[in-house]
């Protein structure tokens, strides 16, 4: 019998439990992640703290061993599924903040890229901050973004990419928006682990955001500026 079966998660201290959740995420143990998430919430943890300290930090560790060739795609897929199960519990709690309406965002992962955990997390946090979020999912060609922004008329377009091979596609989308004379009608935010501020500037985005919390603050900031600009014109 694996040791794992002998551990009663609820008997662990908060610190031990978070540590155990990192291990369980690493091992792709979905049920344990669900249980751990619920225990931390029942102990009065905020959904945001559970998300960042137990889940995102766990995935960071998975990322290191994936990079170093210790973990492989099938294992990381299990970790991702376990993480998503935890996020599924946190989502309604994170979005039910009653924050005043801020605006609308269309978000999607770019063509060729199927990573969606970070994008989903940004979407959740944006909803919690009062944004309506239209999620286009993964692997989006430029047409999907254009159709969605024409249909939804959002304030913000968000693009996510986790691969160095897919991140240049953001420029394709922004350049197409420029060609159509619609670039300046939208606030374009980009994110994903391999990006940085310089890249964001180079592709013509309004801002690069390193995580979901920064995305929320940046979005609010741009919306406030947009309102001030419109008020100035009136
Ligand atoms: C989980 C994972 C997978 C899972 C994805 C499951 C899923 N449903 O998403 C699976 C196993 C499927 C996978 C597949 C692959 N992966 Co992968 N994956 C990862 C891993 C370990 C974690 C990513 C993650 O979810 N992080 C957690 C979230 C919360 O963080 P995040 O995504 O960075 O998002 C935050 C910010 O970046 C930002 N953000 C993200 N998006 C956006 C968007 C906007 C608008 C804004 C404002 C902000 C923002 O806010 C988020 C929240 O705070 C990373 C390692 C890493 N360091 O990132 C590798 C990684 C990204 N993968 C990598 C690779 C190579 C691959 C594969 C090519 C492997 C293969 N040989 O097949 C395939 C590619 C498949 C494809 N075509 O997309 C490499 C990329 C290397 C590179 N430089 O390009 C990495 C870096 C691992 C590594 N070091 O080798 N992967």
mmCIF file of C-alpha atoms and ligand atoms in Angstrom:
data_model
loop_
_atom_site.group_PDB
_atom_site.id
_atom_site.type_symbol
_atom_site.label_atom_id
_atom_site.label_comp_id
_atom_site.label_asym_id
_atom_site.label_seq_id
_atom_site.Cartn_x
_atom_site.Cartn_y
_atom_site.Cartn_z
ATOM 1 C CA UNK A 1 0.000 0.000 0.000
ATOM 2 C CA UNK A 2 1.242 3.447 -0.835
ATOM 3 C CA UNK A 3 1.945 5.779 2.049
ATOM 4 C CA UNK A 4 -0.451 8.193 0.443
ATOM 5 C CA UNK A 5 -3.420 6.065 1.557
ATOM 6 C CA UNK A 6 -2.400 6.426 5.169
ATOM 7 C CA UNK A 7 -2.413 10.206 5.227
ATOM 8 C CA UNK A 8 -5.540 11.801 6.666
ATOM 9 C CA UNK A 9 -5.422 15.232 5.088
ATOM 10 C CA UNK A 10 -7.594 16.826 7.752
ATOM 11 C CA UNK A 11 -5.135 15.797 10.468
ATOM 12 C CA UNK A 12 -2.355 17.842 8.893
ATOM 13 C CA UNK A 13 -1.519 21.390 9.946
ATOM 14 C CA UNK A 14 -2.153 24.077 7.320
ATOM 15 C CA UNK A 15 1.502 24.155 6.400
ATOM 16 C CA UNK A 16 1.756 20.370 6.114
ATOM 17 C CA UNK A 17 -1.443 20.222 4.115
ATOM 18 C CA UNK A 18 -0.222 22.794 1.600
ATOM 19 C CA UNK A 19 3.014 20.812 1.289
ATOM 20 C CA UNK A 20 1.022 17.620 0.810
ATOM 21 C CA UNK A 21 -1.101 19.326 -1.852
ATOM 22 C CA UNK A 22 2.055 20.257 -3.758
ATOM 23 C CA UNK A 23 3.000 16.571 -3.669
ATOM 24 C CA UNK A 24 -0.510 15.470 -4.656
ATOM 25 C CA UNK A 25 -0.585 17.929 -7.543
ATOM 26 C CA UNK A 26 2.803 16.626 -8.627
ATOM 27 C CA UNK A 27 1.387 13.089 -8.542
ATOM 28 C CA UNK A 28 -1.791 14.139 -10.357
ATOM 29 C CA UNK A 29 -4.056 13.082 -7.503
ATOM 30 C CA UNK A 30 -7.302 14.827 -8.333
ATOM 31 C CA UNK A 31 -9.437 13.545 -5.438
ATOM 32 C CA UNK A 32 -6.820 14.594 -2.896
ATOM 33 C CA UNK A 33 -6.586 18.053 -4.451
ATOM 34 C CA UNK A 34 -10.361 18.418 -4.230
ATOM 35 C CA UNK A 35 -10.280 17.319 -0.591
ATOM 36 C CA UNK A 36 -7.343 19.563 0.294
ATOM 37 C CA UNK A 37 -8.967 22.563 -1.367
ATOM 38 C CA UNK A 38 -12.168 22.013 0.586
ATOM 39 C CA UNK A 39 -10.290 21.562 3.861
ATOM 40 C CA UNK A 40 -8.355 24.815 3.466
ATOM 41 C CA UNK A 41 -11.566 26.668 2.616
ATOM 42 C CA UNK A 42 -13.300 25.146 5.658
ATOM 43 C CA UNK A 43 -10.377 26.349 7.773
ATOM 44 C CA UNK A 44 -11.110 29.886 6.655
ATOM 45 C CA UNK A 45 -8.518 30.295 3.916
ATOM 46 C CA UNK A 46 -9.494 32.771 1.209
ATOM 47 C CA UNK A 47 -10.051 31.218 -2.228
ATOM 48 C CA UNK A 48 -7.212 33.403 -3.536
ATOM 49 C CA UNK A 49 -4.745 32.071 -0.966
ATOM 50 C CA UNK A 50 -5.729 28.462 -1.695
ATOM 51 C CA UNK A 51 -5.299 29.155 -5.387
ATOM 52 C CA UNK A 52 -1.917 30.835 -5.187
ATOM 53 C CA UNK A 53 -0.270 29.014 -2.282
ATOM 54 C CA UNK A 54 -1.549 25.470 -2.822
ATOM 55 C CA UNK A 55 -2.343 25.174 -6.531
ATOM 56 C CA UNK A 56 -0.262 27.702 -8.496
ATOM 57 C CA UNK A 57 2.807 27.075 -6.347
ATOM 58 C CA UNK A 58 2.321 23.304 -6.836
ATOM 59 C CA UNK A 59 2.159 23.775 -10.588
ATOM 60 C CA UNK A 60 5.313 25.889 -10.466
ATOM 61 C CA UNK A 61 7.154 22.908 -8.990
ATOM 62 C CA UNK A 62 5.681 20.601 -11.651
ATOM 63 C CA UNK A 63 6.941 23.087 -14.284
ATOM 64 C CA UNK A 64 10.503 22.864 -13.001
ATOM 65 C CA UNK A 65 10.619 19.066 -13.197
ATOM 66 C CA UNK A 66 8.895 19.088 -16.598
ATOM 67 C CA UNK A 67 11.575 21.464 -17.834
ATOM 68 C CA UNK A 68 14.310 19.257 -16.389
ATOM 69 C CA UNK A 69 12.966 16.104 -18.029
ATOM 70 C CA UNK A 70 11.931 14.461 -14.749
ATOM 71 C CA UNK A 71 8.214 14.672 -15.555
ATOM 72 C CA UNK A 72 6.682 14.009 -18.982
ATOM 73 C CA UNK A 73 3.532 15.107 -20.788
ATOM 74 C CA UNK A 74 1.182 12.340 -19.523
ATOM 75 C CA UNK A 75 2.175 13.059 -15.924
ATOM 76 C CA UNK A 76 1.866 16.807 -16.343
ATOM 77 C CA UNK A 77 -1.557 16.298 -17.897
ATOM 78 C CA UNK A 78 -2.651 14.517 -14.714
ATOM 79 C CA UNK A 79 -1.261 17.396 -12.643
ATOM 80 C CA UNK A 80 -3.133 19.853 -14.851
ATOM 81 C CA UNK A 81 -6.374 17.904 -14.401
ATOM 82 C CA UNK A 82 -5.918 17.824 -10.639
ATOM 83 C CA UNK A 83 -5.268 21.564 -10.649
ATOM 84 C CA UNK A 84 -8.377 22.171 -12.740
ATOM 85 C CA UNK A 85 -10.464 20.176 -10.241
ATOM 86 C CA UNK A 86 -9.268 22.504 -7.477
ATOM 87 C CA UNK A 87 -9.911 25.576 -9.646
ATOM 88 C CA UNK A 88 -13.433 24.296 -10.353
ATOM 89 C CA UNK A 89 -14.215 24.518 -6.635
ATOM 90 C CA UNK A 90 -12.640 27.959 -6.292
ATOM 91 C CA UNK A 91 -14.170 29.502 -9.404
ATOM 92 C CA UNK A 92 -17.659 30.334 -8.040
ATOM 93 C CA UNK A 93 -16.077 31.713 -4.868
ATOM 94 C CA UNK A 94 -13.627 33.878 -6.783
ATOM 95 C CA UNK A 95 -16.218 35.306 -9.134
ATOM 96 C CA UNK A 96 -18.985 35.909 -6.568
ATOM 97 C CA UNK A 97 -17.399 39.016 -5.134
ATOM 98 C CA UNK A 98 -20.223 41.394 -6.017
ATOM 99 C CA UNK A 99 -17.669 43.796 -7.497
ATOM 100 C CA UNK A 100 -19.198 46.612 -9.551
ATOM 101 C CA UNK A 101 -19.272 46.057 -13.307
ATOM 102 C CA UNK A 102 -16.030 47.150 -14.916
ATOM 103 C CA UNK A 103 -16.333 46.132 -18.540
ATOM 104 C CA UNK A 104 -15.977 43.216 -20.885
ATOM 105 C CA UNK A 105 -13.033 41.028 -21.876
ATOM 106 C CA UNK A 106 -12.556 38.498 -24.649
ATOM 107 C CA UNK A 107 -9.735 36.073 -23.840
ATOM 108 C CA UNK A 108 -8.213 33.088 -25.600
ATOM 109 C CA UNK A 109 -5.042 31.054 -26.047
ATOM 110 C CA UNK A 110 -3.399 31.584 -29.441
ATOM 111 C CA UNK A 111 -3.217 29.204 -32.386
ATOM 112 C CA UNK A 112 -1.041 26.134 -31.901
ATOM 113 C CA UNK A 113 -1.180 26.369 -28.121
ATOM 114 C CA UNK A 114 -3.351 24.236 -25.857
ATOM 115 C CA UNK A 115 -2.250 25.556 -22.452
ATOM 116 C CA UNK A 116 -5.277 26.990 -20.692
ATOM 117 C CA UNK A 117 -4.750 26.941 -16.926
ATOM 118 C CA UNK A 118 -3.263 30.443 -16.767
ATOM 119 C CA UNK A 119 -5.865 31.832 -19.148
ATOM 120 C CA UNK A 120 -8.665 30.270 -17.108
ATOM 121 C CA UNK A 121 -7.215 31.721 -13.967
ATOM 122 C CA UNK A 122 -7.014 35.198 -15.473
ATOM 123 C CA UNK A 123 -10.630 34.811 -16.634
ATOM 124 C CA UNK A 124 -11.761 33.835 -13.136
ATOM 125 C CA UNK A 125 -9.967 36.715 -11.449
ATOM 126 C CA UNK A 126 -11.276 39.178 -14.022
ATOM 127 C CA UNK A 127 -14.826 37.956 -13.423
ATOM 128 C CA UNK A 128 -14.273 38.367 -9.709
ATOM 129 C CA UNK A 129 -13.162 41.940 -10.336
ATOM 130 C CA UNK A 130 -16.407 42.750 -12.175
ATOM 131 C CA UNK A 131 -15.564 42.006 -15.803
ATOM 132 C CA UNK A 132 -17.772 39.970 -18.117
ATOM 133 C CA UNK A 133 -15.447 37.408 -19.639
ATOM 134 C CA UNK A 134 -15.937 35.688 -22.975
ATOM 135 C CA UNK A 135 -13.543 32.755 -23.126
ATOM 136 C CA UNK A 136 -12.595 31.556 -26.600
ATOM 137 C CA UNK A 137 -10.707 28.537 -25.279
ATOM 138 C CA UNK A 138 -7.464 27.290 -26.804
ATOM 139 C CA UNK A 139 -5.804 27.174 -30.224
ATOM 140 C CA UNK A 140 -7.412 30.328 -31.643
ATOM 141 C CA UNK A 141 -6.582 31.528 -35.149
ATOM 142 C CA UNK A 142 -6.814 35.259 -35.818
ATOM 143 C CA UNK A 143 -10.327 34.845 -37.277
ATOM 144 C CA UNK A 144 -11.683 33.667 -33.920
ATOM 145 C CA UNK A 145 -10.399 36.752 -32.150
ATOM 146 C CA UNK A 146 -11.724 39.095 -34.833
ATOM 147 C CA UNK A 147 -15.160 37.464 -34.932
ATOM 148 C CA UNK A 148 -15.407 37.587 -31.154
ATOM 149 C CA UNK A 149 -14.392 41.213 -30.778
ATOM 150 C CA UNK A 150 -16.736 42.303 -33.555
ATOM 151 C CA UNK A 151 -19.595 40.329 -32.005
ATOM 152 C CA UNK A 152 -18.943 41.148 -28.353
ATOM 153 C CA UNK A 153 -17.478 44.660 -28.592
ATOM 154 C CA UNK A 154 -15.345 44.097 -25.485
ATOM 155 C CA UNK A 155 -13.175 46.717 -23.816
ATOM 156 C CA UNK A 156 -10.269 44.309 -23.580
ATOM 157 C CA UNK A 157 -8.766 41.578 -25.717
ATOM 158 C CA UNK A 158 -6.568 39.138 -23.810
ATOM 159 C CA UNK A 159 -4.239 36.645 -25.448
ATOM 160 C CA UNK A 160 -2.359 33.839 -23.751
ATOM 161 C CA UNK A 161 0.641 31.828 -25.017
ATOM 162 C CA UNK A 162 2.862 29.411 -23.120
ATOM 163 C CA UNK A 163 5.218 28.382 -25.898
ATOM 164 C CA UNK A 164 8.034 30.366 -27.473
ATOM 165 C CA UNK A 165 6.826 28.957 -30.796
ATOM 166 C CA UNK A 166 3.266 30.266 -30.397
ATOM 167 C CA UNK A 167 3.836 33.621 -28.734
ATOM 168 C CA UNK A 168 4.774 35.411 -32.011
ATOM 169 C CA UNK A 169 1.216 34.692 -33.160
ATOM 170 C CA UNK A 170 0.049 37.511 -30.918
ATOM 171 C CA UNK A 171 1.682 39.908 -33.374
ATOM 172 C CA UNK A 172 -0.282 38.349 -36.228
ATOM 173 C CA UNK A 173 -3.518 39.122 -34.379
ATOM 174 C CA UNK A 174 -2.510 42.674 -33.451
ATOM 175 C CA UNK A 175 -1.177 43.434 -36.952
ATOM 176 C CA UNK A 176 -4.439 42.204 -38.472
ATOM 177 C CA UNK A 177 -6.364 44.462 -36.099
ATOM 178 C CA UNK A 178 -4.170 47.359 -37.240
ATOM 179 C CA UNK A 179 -4.778 46.555 -40.920
ATOM 180 C CA UNK A 180 -8.492 46.657 -40.267
ATOM 181 C CA UNK A 181 -8.174 49.988 -38.464
ATOM 182 C CA UNK A 182 -9.603 48.548 -35.258
ATOM 183 C CA UNK A 183 -6.510 48.171 -33.082
ATOM 184 C CA UNK A 184 -7.066 51.355 -31.102
ATOM 185 C CA UNK A 185 -10.664 50.438 -30.243
ATOM 186 C CA UNK A 186 -9.466 47.806 -27.789
ATOM 187 C CA UNK A 187 -7.142 47.424 -24.840
ATOM 188 C CA UNK A 188 -4.884 44.469 -25.683
ATOM 189 C CA UNK A 189 -3.356 42.553 -22.770
ATOM 190 C CA UNK A 190 -0.994 39.624 -23.260
ATOM 191 C CA UNK A 191 0.376 37.015 -20.877
ATOM 192 C CA UNK A 192 1.969 33.612 -20.472
ATOM 193 C CA UNK A 193 5.111 32.256 -18.842
ATOM 194 C CA UNK A 194 7.634 32.851 -21.692
ATOM 195 C CA UNK A 195 6.542 36.464 -22.341
ATOM 196 C CA UNK A 196 7.928 39.636 -20.841
ATOM 197 C CA UNK A 197 7.288 43.336 -20.948
ATOM 198 C CA UNK A 198 9.645 43.902 -23.849
ATOM 199 C CA UNK A 199 7.872 41.263 -25.910
ATOM 200 C CA UNK A 200 4.501 42.848 -25.106
ATOM 201 C CA UNK A 201 5.762 46.191 -26.407
ATOM 202 C CA UNK A 202 7.372 44.607 -29.480
ATOM 203 C CA UNK A 203 4.133 42.943 -30.621
ATOM 204 C CA UNK A 204 2.141 46.128 -30.040
ATOM 205 C CA UNK A 205 0.096 45.097 -26.993
ATOM 206 C CA UNK A 206 -0.987 47.713 -24.466
ATOM 207 C CA UNK A 207 0.487 45.674 -21.632
ATOM 208 C CA UNK A 208 2.085 42.409 -20.637
ATOM 209 C CA UNK A 209 0.835 41.036 -17.297
ATOM 210 C CA UNK A 210 2.939 38.541 -15.388
ATOM 211 C CA UNK A 211 0.016 37.035 -13.439
ATOM 212 C CA UNK A 212 -3.725 37.185 -12.900
ATOM 213 C CA UNK A 213 -3.530 39.729 -10.079
ATOM 214 C CA UNK A 214 -1.482 42.089 -12.252
ATOM 215 C CA UNK A 215 -3.923 41.477 -15.120
ATOM 216 C CA UNK A 216 -6.821 42.666 -12.941
ATOM 217 C CA UNK A 217 -4.995 45.790 -11.755
ATOM 218 C CA UNK A 218 -3.785 46.617 -15.270
ATOM 219 C CA UNK A 219 -7.246 46.095 -16.749
ATOM 220 C CA UNK A 220 -8.874 48.350 -14.154
ATOM 221 C CA UNK A 221 -6.236 50.986 -14.752
ATOM 222 C CA UNK A 222 -6.774 50.996 -18.514
ATOM 223 C CA UNK A 223 -10.570 51.077 -18.097
ATOM 224 C CA UNK A 224 -10.269 54.096 -15.792
ATOM 225 C CA UNK A 225 -8.031 55.845 -18.339
ATOM 226 C CA UNK A 226 -10.498 54.998 -21.126
ATOM 227 C CA UNK A 227 -13.359 56.525 -19.124
ATOM 228 C CA UNK A 228 -11.338 59.643 -18.370
ATOM 229 C CA UNK A 229 -10.477 60.003 -22.038
ATOM 230 C CA UNK A 230 -14.109 59.630 -23.090
ATOM 231 C CA UNK A 231 -15.245 62.081 -20.389
ATOM 232 C CA UNK A 232 -12.608 64.558 -21.609
ATOM 233 C CA UNK A 233 -14.021 64.378 -25.112
ATOM 234 C CA UNK A 234 -17.627 64.979 -24.046
HETATM 235 C C1 LIG B 1 0.703 22.263 -17.503
HETATM 236 C C2 LIG B 1 1.634 22.331 -18.681
HETATM 237 C C3 LIG B 1 1.286 21.603 -19.823
HETATM 238 C C4 LIG B 1 -0.024 20.844 -19.953
HETATM 239 C C5 LIG B 1 -1.140 21.863 -20.297
HETATM 240 C C6 LIG B 1 -2.482 21.510 -19.706
HETATM 241 C C7 LIG B 1 -3.451 22.654 -19.795
HETATM 242 N N1 LIG B 1 -4.707 22.303 -19.861
HETATM 243 O O1 LIG B 1 -3.108 23.818 -19.780
HETATM 244 C C8 LIG B 1 0.305 19.857 -21.119
HETATM 245 C C9 LIG B 1 0.859 18.578 -20.504
HETATM 246 C C10 LIG B 1 -0.866 19.516 -22.049
HETATM 247 C C11 LIG B 1 1.443 20.598 -21.819
HETATM 248 C C12 LIG B 1 1.795 20.368 -23.117
HETATM 249 C C13 LIG B 1 2.929 20.907 -23.736
HETATM 250 N N2 LIG B 1 3.848 21.673 -23.159
HETATM 251 CO CO1 LIG B 1 3.552 22.519 -21.450
HETATM 252 N N3 LIG B 1 3.658 23.201 -19.639
HETATM 253 C C14 LIG B 1 2.833 23.101 -18.635
HETATM 254 C C15 LIG B 1 3.450 23.816 -17.394
HETATM 255 C C16 LIG B 1 4.098 22.749 -16.506
HETATM 256 C C17 LIG B 1 2.551 24.654 -16.519
HETATM 257 C C18 LIG B 1 1.716 25.718 -17.245
HETATM 258 C C19 LIG B 1 0.680 26.228 -16.270
HETATM 259 O O2 LIG B 1 -0.467 25.831 -16.304
HETATM 260 N N4 LIG B 1 1.120 27.079 -15.315
HETATM 261 C C20 LIG B 1 0.273 27.589 -14.248
HETATM 262 C C21 LIG B 1 -0.411 28.874 -14.669
HETATM 263 C C22 LIG B 1 -1.244 29.423 -13.513
HETATM 264 O O3 LIG B 1 0.585 29.809 -15.011
HETATM 265 P P1 LIG B 1 0.674 30.522 -16.437
HETATM 266 O O4 LIG B 1 0.130 29.629 -17.477
HETATM 267 O O5 LIG B 1 2.030 31.062 -16.636
HETATM 268 O O6 LIG B 1 -0.359 31.740 -16.326
HETATM 269 C C23 LIG B 1 -0.168 32.879 -15.500
HETATM 270 C C24 LIG B 1 0.605 34.018 -16.192
HETATM 271 O O7 LIG B 1 1.480 33.582 -17.195
HETATM 272 C C25 LIG B 1 -0.450 34.963 -16.669
HETATM 273 N N5 LIG B 1 -1.137 34.721 -17.943
HETATM 274 C C26 LIG B 1 -1.283 33.598 -18.660
HETATM 275 N N6 LIG B 1 -2.052 33.810 -19.722
HETATM 276 C C27 LIG B 1 -2.438 35.088 -19.711
HETATM 277 C C28 LIG B 1 -3.224 35.820 -20.592
HETATM 278 C C29 LIG B 1 -3.450 37.157 -20.339
HETATM 279 C C30 LIG B 1 -4.307 37.944 -21.249
HETATM 280 C C31 LIG B 1 -2.846 37.773 -19.210
HETATM 281 C C32 LIG B 1 -3.073 39.194 -18.968
HETATM 282 C C33 LIG B 1 -2.052 37.035 -18.321
HETATM 283 C C34 LIG B 1 -1.855 35.691 -18.578
HETATM 284 O O8 LIG B 1 -1.418 34.849 -15.640
HETATM 285 C C35 LIG B 1 -1.559 33.466 -15.289
HETATM 286 C C36 LIG B 1 -2.119 33.339 -13.914
HETATM 287 O O9 LIG B 1 -1.353 33.966 -12.924
HETATM 288 C C37 LIG B 1 4.511 24.744 -18.107
HETATM 289 C C38 LIG B 1 5.682 25.180 -17.227
HETATM 290 C C39 LIG B 1 5.747 26.666 -17.016
HETATM 291 N N7 LIG B 1 6.815 27.107 -16.423
HETATM 292 O O10 LIG B 1 4.884 27.425 -17.385
HETATM 293 C C40 LIG B 1 4.898 23.874 -19.317
HETATM 294 C C41 LIG B 1 5.478 24.521 -20.578
HETATM 295 C C42 LIG B 1 4.756 25.819 -20.907
HETATM 296 N N8 LIG B 1 5.190 23.491 -21.664
HETATM 297 C C43 LIG B 1 6.161 23.368 -22.453
HETATM 298 C C44 LIG B 1 6.152 22.466 -23.553
HETATM 299 C C45 LIG B 1 7.430 22.342 -24.334
HETATM 300 C C46 LIG B 1 5.002 21.736 -23.887
HETATM 301 C C47 LIG B 1 4.834 20.762 -25.071
HETATM 302 C C48 LIG B 1 5.428 21.256 -26.392
HETATM 303 C C49 LIG B 1 5.433 19.423 -24.632
HETATM 304 C C50 LIG B 1 5.469 18.360 -25.682
HETATM 305 N N9 LIG B 1 6.663 17.910 -25.954
HETATM 306 O O11 LIG B 1 4.464 17.976 -26.240
HETATM 307 C C51 LIG B 1 3.312 20.606 -25.147
HETATM 308 C C52 LIG B 1 2.674 21.667 -26.086
HETATM 309 C C53 LIG B 1 1.243 21.464 -26.393
HETATM 310 C C54 LIG B 1 0.688 22.649 -27.148
HETATM 311 N N10 LIG B 1 0.652 22.581 -28.463
HETATM 312 O O12 LIG B 1 0.304 23.638 -26.553
HETATM 313 C C55 LIG B 1 7.335 24.288 -22.151
HETATM 314 C C56 LIG B 1 7.429 25.470 -23.099
HETATM 315 C C57 LIG B 1 8.856 25.777 -23.475
HETATM 316 C C58 LIG B 1 8.946 26.929 -24.397
HETATM 317 N N11 LIG B 1 9.894 27.765 -24.103
HETATM 318 O O13 LIG B 1 8.234 27.084 -25.337
HETATM 319 C C59 LIG B 1 7.066 24.656 -20.646
HETATM 320 C C60 LIG B 1 7.584 26.054 -20.230
HETATM 321 C C61 LIG B 1 7.752 23.570 -19.807
HETATM 322 C C62 LIG B 1 9.245 23.545 -19.972
HETATM 323 N N12 LIG B 1 9.988 24.343 -19.273
HETATM 324 O O14 LIG B 1 9.739 22.809 -20.768
HETATM 325 N N13 LIG B 1 2.018 21.461 -21.012
#
